[in-house]
XYZ file of C-alpha atoms in Angstrom:
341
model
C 4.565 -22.075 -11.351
C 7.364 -20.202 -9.851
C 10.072 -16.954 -11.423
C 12.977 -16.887 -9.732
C 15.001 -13.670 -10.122
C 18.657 -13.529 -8.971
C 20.127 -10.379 -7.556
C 23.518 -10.385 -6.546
C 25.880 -8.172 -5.132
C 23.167 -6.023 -3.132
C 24.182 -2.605 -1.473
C 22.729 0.142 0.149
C 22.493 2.653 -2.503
C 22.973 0.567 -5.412
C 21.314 1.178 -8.687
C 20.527 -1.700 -11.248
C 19.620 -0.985 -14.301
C 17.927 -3.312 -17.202
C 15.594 -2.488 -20.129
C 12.510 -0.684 -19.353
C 9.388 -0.924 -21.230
C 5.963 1.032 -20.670
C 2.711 -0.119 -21.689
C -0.272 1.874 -21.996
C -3.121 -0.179 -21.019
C -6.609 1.389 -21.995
C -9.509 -1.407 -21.449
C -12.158 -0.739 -19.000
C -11.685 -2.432 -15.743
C -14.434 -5.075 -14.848
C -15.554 -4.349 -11.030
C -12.979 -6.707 -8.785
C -11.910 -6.194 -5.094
C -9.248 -8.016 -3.123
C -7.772 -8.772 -0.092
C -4.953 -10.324 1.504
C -6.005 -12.773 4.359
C -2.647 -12.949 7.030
C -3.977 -15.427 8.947
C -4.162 -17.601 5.856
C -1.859 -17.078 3.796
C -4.300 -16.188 0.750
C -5.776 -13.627 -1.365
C -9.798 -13.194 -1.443
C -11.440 -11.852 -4.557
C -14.625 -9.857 -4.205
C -17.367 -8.476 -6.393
C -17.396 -4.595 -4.944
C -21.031 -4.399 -6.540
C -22.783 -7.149 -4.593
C -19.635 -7.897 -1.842
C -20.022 -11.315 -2.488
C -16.569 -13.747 -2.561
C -16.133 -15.008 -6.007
C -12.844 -16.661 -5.318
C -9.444 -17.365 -2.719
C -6.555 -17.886 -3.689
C -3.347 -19.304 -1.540
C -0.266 -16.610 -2.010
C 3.297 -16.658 0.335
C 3.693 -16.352 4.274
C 2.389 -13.624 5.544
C 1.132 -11.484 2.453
C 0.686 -8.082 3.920
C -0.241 -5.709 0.693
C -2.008 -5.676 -2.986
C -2.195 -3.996 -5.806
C -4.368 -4.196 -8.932
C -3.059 -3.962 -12.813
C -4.947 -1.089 -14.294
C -6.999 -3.539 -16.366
C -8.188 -4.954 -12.948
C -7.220 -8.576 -14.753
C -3.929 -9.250 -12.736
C -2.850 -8.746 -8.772
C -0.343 -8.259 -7.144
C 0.496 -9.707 -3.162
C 3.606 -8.805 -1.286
C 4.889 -11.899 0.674
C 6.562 -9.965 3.742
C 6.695 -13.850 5.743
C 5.932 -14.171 9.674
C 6.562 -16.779 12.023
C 8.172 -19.401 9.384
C 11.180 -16.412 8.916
C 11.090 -13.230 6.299
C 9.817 -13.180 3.080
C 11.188 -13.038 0.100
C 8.319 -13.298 -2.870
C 5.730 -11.675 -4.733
C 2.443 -13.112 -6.444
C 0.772 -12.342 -9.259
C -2.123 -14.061 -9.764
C -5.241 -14.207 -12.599
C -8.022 -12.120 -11.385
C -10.468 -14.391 -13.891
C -9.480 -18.027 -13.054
C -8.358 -17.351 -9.355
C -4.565 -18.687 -9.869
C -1.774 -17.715 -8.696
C 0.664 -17.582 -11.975
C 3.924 -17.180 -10.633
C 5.368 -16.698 -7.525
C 8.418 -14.476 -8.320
C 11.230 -14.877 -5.487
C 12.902 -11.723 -5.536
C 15.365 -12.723 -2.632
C 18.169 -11.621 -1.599
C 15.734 -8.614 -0.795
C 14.125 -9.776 2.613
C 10.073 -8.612 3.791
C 9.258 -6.842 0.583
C 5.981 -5.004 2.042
C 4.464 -1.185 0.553
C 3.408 -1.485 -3.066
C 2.714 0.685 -5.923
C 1.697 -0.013 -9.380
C 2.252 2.505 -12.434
C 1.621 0.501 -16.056
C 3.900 -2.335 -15.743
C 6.303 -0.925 -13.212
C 5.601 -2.274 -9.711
C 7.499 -0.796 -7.113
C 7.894 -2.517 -3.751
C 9.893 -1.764 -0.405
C 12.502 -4.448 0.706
C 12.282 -3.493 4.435
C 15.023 -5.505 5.752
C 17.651 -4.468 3.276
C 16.731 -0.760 3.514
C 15.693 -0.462 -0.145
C 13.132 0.344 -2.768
C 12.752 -2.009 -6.004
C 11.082 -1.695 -9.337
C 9.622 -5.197 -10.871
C 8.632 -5.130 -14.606
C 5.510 -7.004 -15.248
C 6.399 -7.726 -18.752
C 9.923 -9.040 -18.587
C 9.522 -10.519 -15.150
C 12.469 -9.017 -13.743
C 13.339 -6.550 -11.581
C 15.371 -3.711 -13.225
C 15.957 -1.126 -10.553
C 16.953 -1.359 -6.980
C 17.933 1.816 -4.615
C 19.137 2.108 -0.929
C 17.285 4.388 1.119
C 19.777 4.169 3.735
C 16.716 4.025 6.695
C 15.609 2.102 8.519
C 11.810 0.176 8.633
C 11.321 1.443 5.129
C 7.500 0.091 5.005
C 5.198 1.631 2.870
C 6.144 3.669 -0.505
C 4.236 5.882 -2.816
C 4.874 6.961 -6.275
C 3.901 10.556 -8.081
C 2.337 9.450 -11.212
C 5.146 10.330 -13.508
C 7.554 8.071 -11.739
C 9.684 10.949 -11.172
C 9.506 10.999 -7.346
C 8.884 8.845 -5.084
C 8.655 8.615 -0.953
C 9.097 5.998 1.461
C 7.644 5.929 5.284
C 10.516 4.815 7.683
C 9.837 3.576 10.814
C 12.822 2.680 12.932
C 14.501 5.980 11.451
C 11.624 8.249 12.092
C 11.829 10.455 8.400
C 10.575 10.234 5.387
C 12.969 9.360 2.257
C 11.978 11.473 -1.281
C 13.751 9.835 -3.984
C 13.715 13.286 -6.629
C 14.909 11.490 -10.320
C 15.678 15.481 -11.476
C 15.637 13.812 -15.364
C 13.527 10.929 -16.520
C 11.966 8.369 -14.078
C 13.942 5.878 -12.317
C 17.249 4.848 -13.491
C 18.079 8.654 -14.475
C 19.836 10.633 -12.185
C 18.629 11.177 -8.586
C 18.604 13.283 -5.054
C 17.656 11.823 -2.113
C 16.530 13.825 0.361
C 15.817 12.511 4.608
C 12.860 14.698 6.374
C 12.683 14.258 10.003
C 9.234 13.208 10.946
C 7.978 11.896 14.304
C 7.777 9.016 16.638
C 7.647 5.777 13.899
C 5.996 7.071 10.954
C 3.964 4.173 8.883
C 1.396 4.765 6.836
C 1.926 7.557 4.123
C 0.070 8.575 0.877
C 1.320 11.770 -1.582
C -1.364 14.359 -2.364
C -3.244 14.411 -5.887
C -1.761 17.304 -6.703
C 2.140 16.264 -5.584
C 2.408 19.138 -3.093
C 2.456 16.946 0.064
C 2.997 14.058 1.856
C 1.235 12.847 4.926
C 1.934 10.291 7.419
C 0.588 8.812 10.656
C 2.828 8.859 13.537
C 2.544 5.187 15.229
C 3.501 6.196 18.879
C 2.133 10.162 18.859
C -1.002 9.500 17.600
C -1.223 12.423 14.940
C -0.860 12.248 11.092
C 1.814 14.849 10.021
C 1.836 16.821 7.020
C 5.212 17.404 5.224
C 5.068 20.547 2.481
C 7.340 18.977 -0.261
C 8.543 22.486 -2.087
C 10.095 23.399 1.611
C 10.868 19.629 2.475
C 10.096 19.949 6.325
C 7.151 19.083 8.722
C 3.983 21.940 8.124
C 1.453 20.451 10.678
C 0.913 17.696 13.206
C -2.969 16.747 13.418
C -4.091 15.262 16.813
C -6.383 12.419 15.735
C -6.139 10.449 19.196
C -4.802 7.177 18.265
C -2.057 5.528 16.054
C -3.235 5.923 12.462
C -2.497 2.307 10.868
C -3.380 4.220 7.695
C -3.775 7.726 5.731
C -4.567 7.784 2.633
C -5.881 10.751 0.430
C -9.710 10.487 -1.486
C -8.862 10.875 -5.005
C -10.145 14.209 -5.119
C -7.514 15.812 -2.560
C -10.019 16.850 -0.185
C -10.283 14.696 2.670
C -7.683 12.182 4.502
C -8.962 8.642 5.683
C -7.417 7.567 8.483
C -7.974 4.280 10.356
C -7.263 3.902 13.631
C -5.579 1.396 15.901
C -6.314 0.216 18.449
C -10.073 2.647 18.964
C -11.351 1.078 16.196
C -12.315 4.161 14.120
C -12.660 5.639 10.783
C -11.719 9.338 10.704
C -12.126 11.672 7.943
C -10.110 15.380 8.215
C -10.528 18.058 5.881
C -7.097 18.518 3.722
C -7.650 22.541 3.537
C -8.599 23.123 7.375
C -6.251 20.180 8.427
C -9.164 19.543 11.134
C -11.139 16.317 11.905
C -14.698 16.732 10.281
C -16.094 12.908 11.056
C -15.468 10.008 13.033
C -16.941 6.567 12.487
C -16.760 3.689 15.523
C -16.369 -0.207 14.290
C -16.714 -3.568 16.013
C -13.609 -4.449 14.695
C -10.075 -2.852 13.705
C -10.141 -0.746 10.642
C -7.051 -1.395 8.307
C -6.193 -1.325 4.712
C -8.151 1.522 2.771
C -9.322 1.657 -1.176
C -11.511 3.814 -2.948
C -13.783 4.099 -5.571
C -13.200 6.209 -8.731
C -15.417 8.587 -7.982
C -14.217 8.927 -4.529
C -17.870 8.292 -3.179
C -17.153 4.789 -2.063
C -14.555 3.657 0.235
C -13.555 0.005 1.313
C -11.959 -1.064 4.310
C -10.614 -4.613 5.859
C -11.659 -4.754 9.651
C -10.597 -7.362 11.193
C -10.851 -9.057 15.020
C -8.305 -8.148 17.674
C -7.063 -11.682 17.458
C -8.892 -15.136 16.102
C -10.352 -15.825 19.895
C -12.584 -12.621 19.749
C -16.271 -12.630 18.835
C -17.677 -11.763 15.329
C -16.391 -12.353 11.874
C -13.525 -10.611 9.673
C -14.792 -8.702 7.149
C -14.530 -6.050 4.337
C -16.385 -3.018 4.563
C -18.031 -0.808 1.716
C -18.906 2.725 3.036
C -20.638 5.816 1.958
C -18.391 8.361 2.475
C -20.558 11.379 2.202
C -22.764 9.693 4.837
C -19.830 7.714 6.508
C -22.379 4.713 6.650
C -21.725 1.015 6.265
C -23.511 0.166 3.134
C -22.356 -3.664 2.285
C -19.918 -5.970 4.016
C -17.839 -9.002 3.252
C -16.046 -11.501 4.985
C -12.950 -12.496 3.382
C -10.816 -14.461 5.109
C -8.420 -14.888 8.259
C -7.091 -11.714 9.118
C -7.732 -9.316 6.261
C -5.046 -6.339 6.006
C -4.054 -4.836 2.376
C -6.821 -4.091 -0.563
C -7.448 -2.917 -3.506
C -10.329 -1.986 -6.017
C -10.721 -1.407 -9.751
C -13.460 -0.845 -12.272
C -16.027 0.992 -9.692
């Protein structure tokens, strides 16, 4: 079944504005984990509890990143496309019977990529037209769109209020803070651009709002940008490009995994200094936690489909930064998300 949304008229800085709606969704999550498989063109669902595959399910080209409804009943798969051209769709498929329900074309925005779900507002980065959108679950349509005038804007992560939100740009080196000084997106806005280094990528906002971090593709390092003074506080040397950092949900540590040395490494928020480093068979990418923040699961996939071994999904202690279950999803494994553990 496909939804097919029309947006016309696109420009960079343009704001459209439809009816919003917020649902408060209070049921307890049953335990779920997915993946999206890029060599496949699928989605793999997971029990987290035993890491057995309970289902697959075929999504777009190229479907890069996930996200899970609160309830843990309903994903979500950006399309971002690959060798058959850009994408230009998202998926949201039934957690229970495995099905994709819609596909929702959301063209003309091009490679929609970073995701990030709040209640029924998913927000999503259009990476070839430079902008940020805001899909409504409810009303299947998308009812805000902004520029952020940068280029390579990949990943995005919103503060929980919807009041703020940042974007990781990689051909424009910075980091783009959307500041809505009123109510959350459409109200009133600042933008501001922070310089950041060499092609910044991955990027995850603090618990407690204060900072952003991202890892610095060609440097090697995952930088630390202090929000109140909008500018660059540290630079961490974590030898390697960080394909993603992303905070434990207490605020105390940073997970980064590491491309191409195969690692997992953990840094202390307060000291800003490496405390472990795990070595893998294969690549360490997309990251998702546990509640609790004492389990953490990771897609590792091969260099390439010719090397020895399987794909898989990690589950890891994180106090003991020990490999406690594994699964193998499917072809290529990159974005993933848990809920209900």
């Amino acid at each position: 079944m496909k939804g097919k949304i029309s947006i016309n008229n696109l420009l960079s800085g343009l704001v459209i504005v439809m009816a919003v709606k917020f649902t408060v969704v209070g049921q307890a999550a049953k335990p779920v984990l997915v993946t999206t498989n890029k060599g496949e063109a699928s989605m793999s669902i997971i029990d987290p509890v035993t890491m057995k595959v309970t289902g697959k399910v075929a999504v777009g080209d190229g479907p890069h990143e996930v996200v899970l409804s609160a309830d843990g009943k309903t994903a979500y798969v950006s399309n971002y496309g690959g060798a058959l051209g850009p994408g230009s769709s998202i998926s949201v498929i039934d957690i229970t019977t495995a099905k994709e329900l819609r596909r929702v074309d959301v063209s003309p925005l091009m490679r929609p990529h970073g995701l990030h779900i709040i209640g029924t507002k998913l927000y999503f980065s259009a990476e070839t037209n430079r902008a940020i959108a805001r899909y409504d679950t409810v009303t299947n349509k998308i009812d805000w769109i902004m520029g952020t005038g940068q280029n390579g804007s990949h990943m995005v992560v919103v503060s929980p209020d919807q009041k703020k939100l940042y974007t990781a740009n990689i051909g424009s080196d910075s980091v783009t803070v959307f500041n809505f000084t009123q109510t959350a997106p459409p109200g009133p806005s600042q933008i501001v651009q922070i310089p950041v280094g060499k092609q910044p990528e991955a990027i995850d906002l603090s618990p407690d709002g204060k900072e952003v971090w991202v890892g610095l593709n060609v440097e090697g390092m995952a930088e630390v940008v202090d929000l109140a003074t909008a500018k660059s506080a540290a630079k961490i040397d974590i030898k390697g490009r960080p394909y993603r950092v992303r905070f434990t949900p207490n605020g105390k540590y940073v997970i980064c995994t590491m491309l191409p040395t195969k690692e997992i490494v953990v840094i202390d928020v307060a000291t800003r200094k490496e405390i472990k480093r795990l070595k893998l068979d294969n690549i360490p990418l997309g990251v998702a936690f546990s509640a609790d923040g004492k389990t953490l699961f990771v897609t590792a996939g091969r260099p390439n489909p010719a090397s020895p071994g399987v794909d898989q999904v990690l589950k890891i202690d994180l106090e003991k930064l020990t490999i406690i279950g594994t699964a193998t999803p499917g072809a290529a494994p990159d974005g993933i998300a848990v809920s209900g553990v």
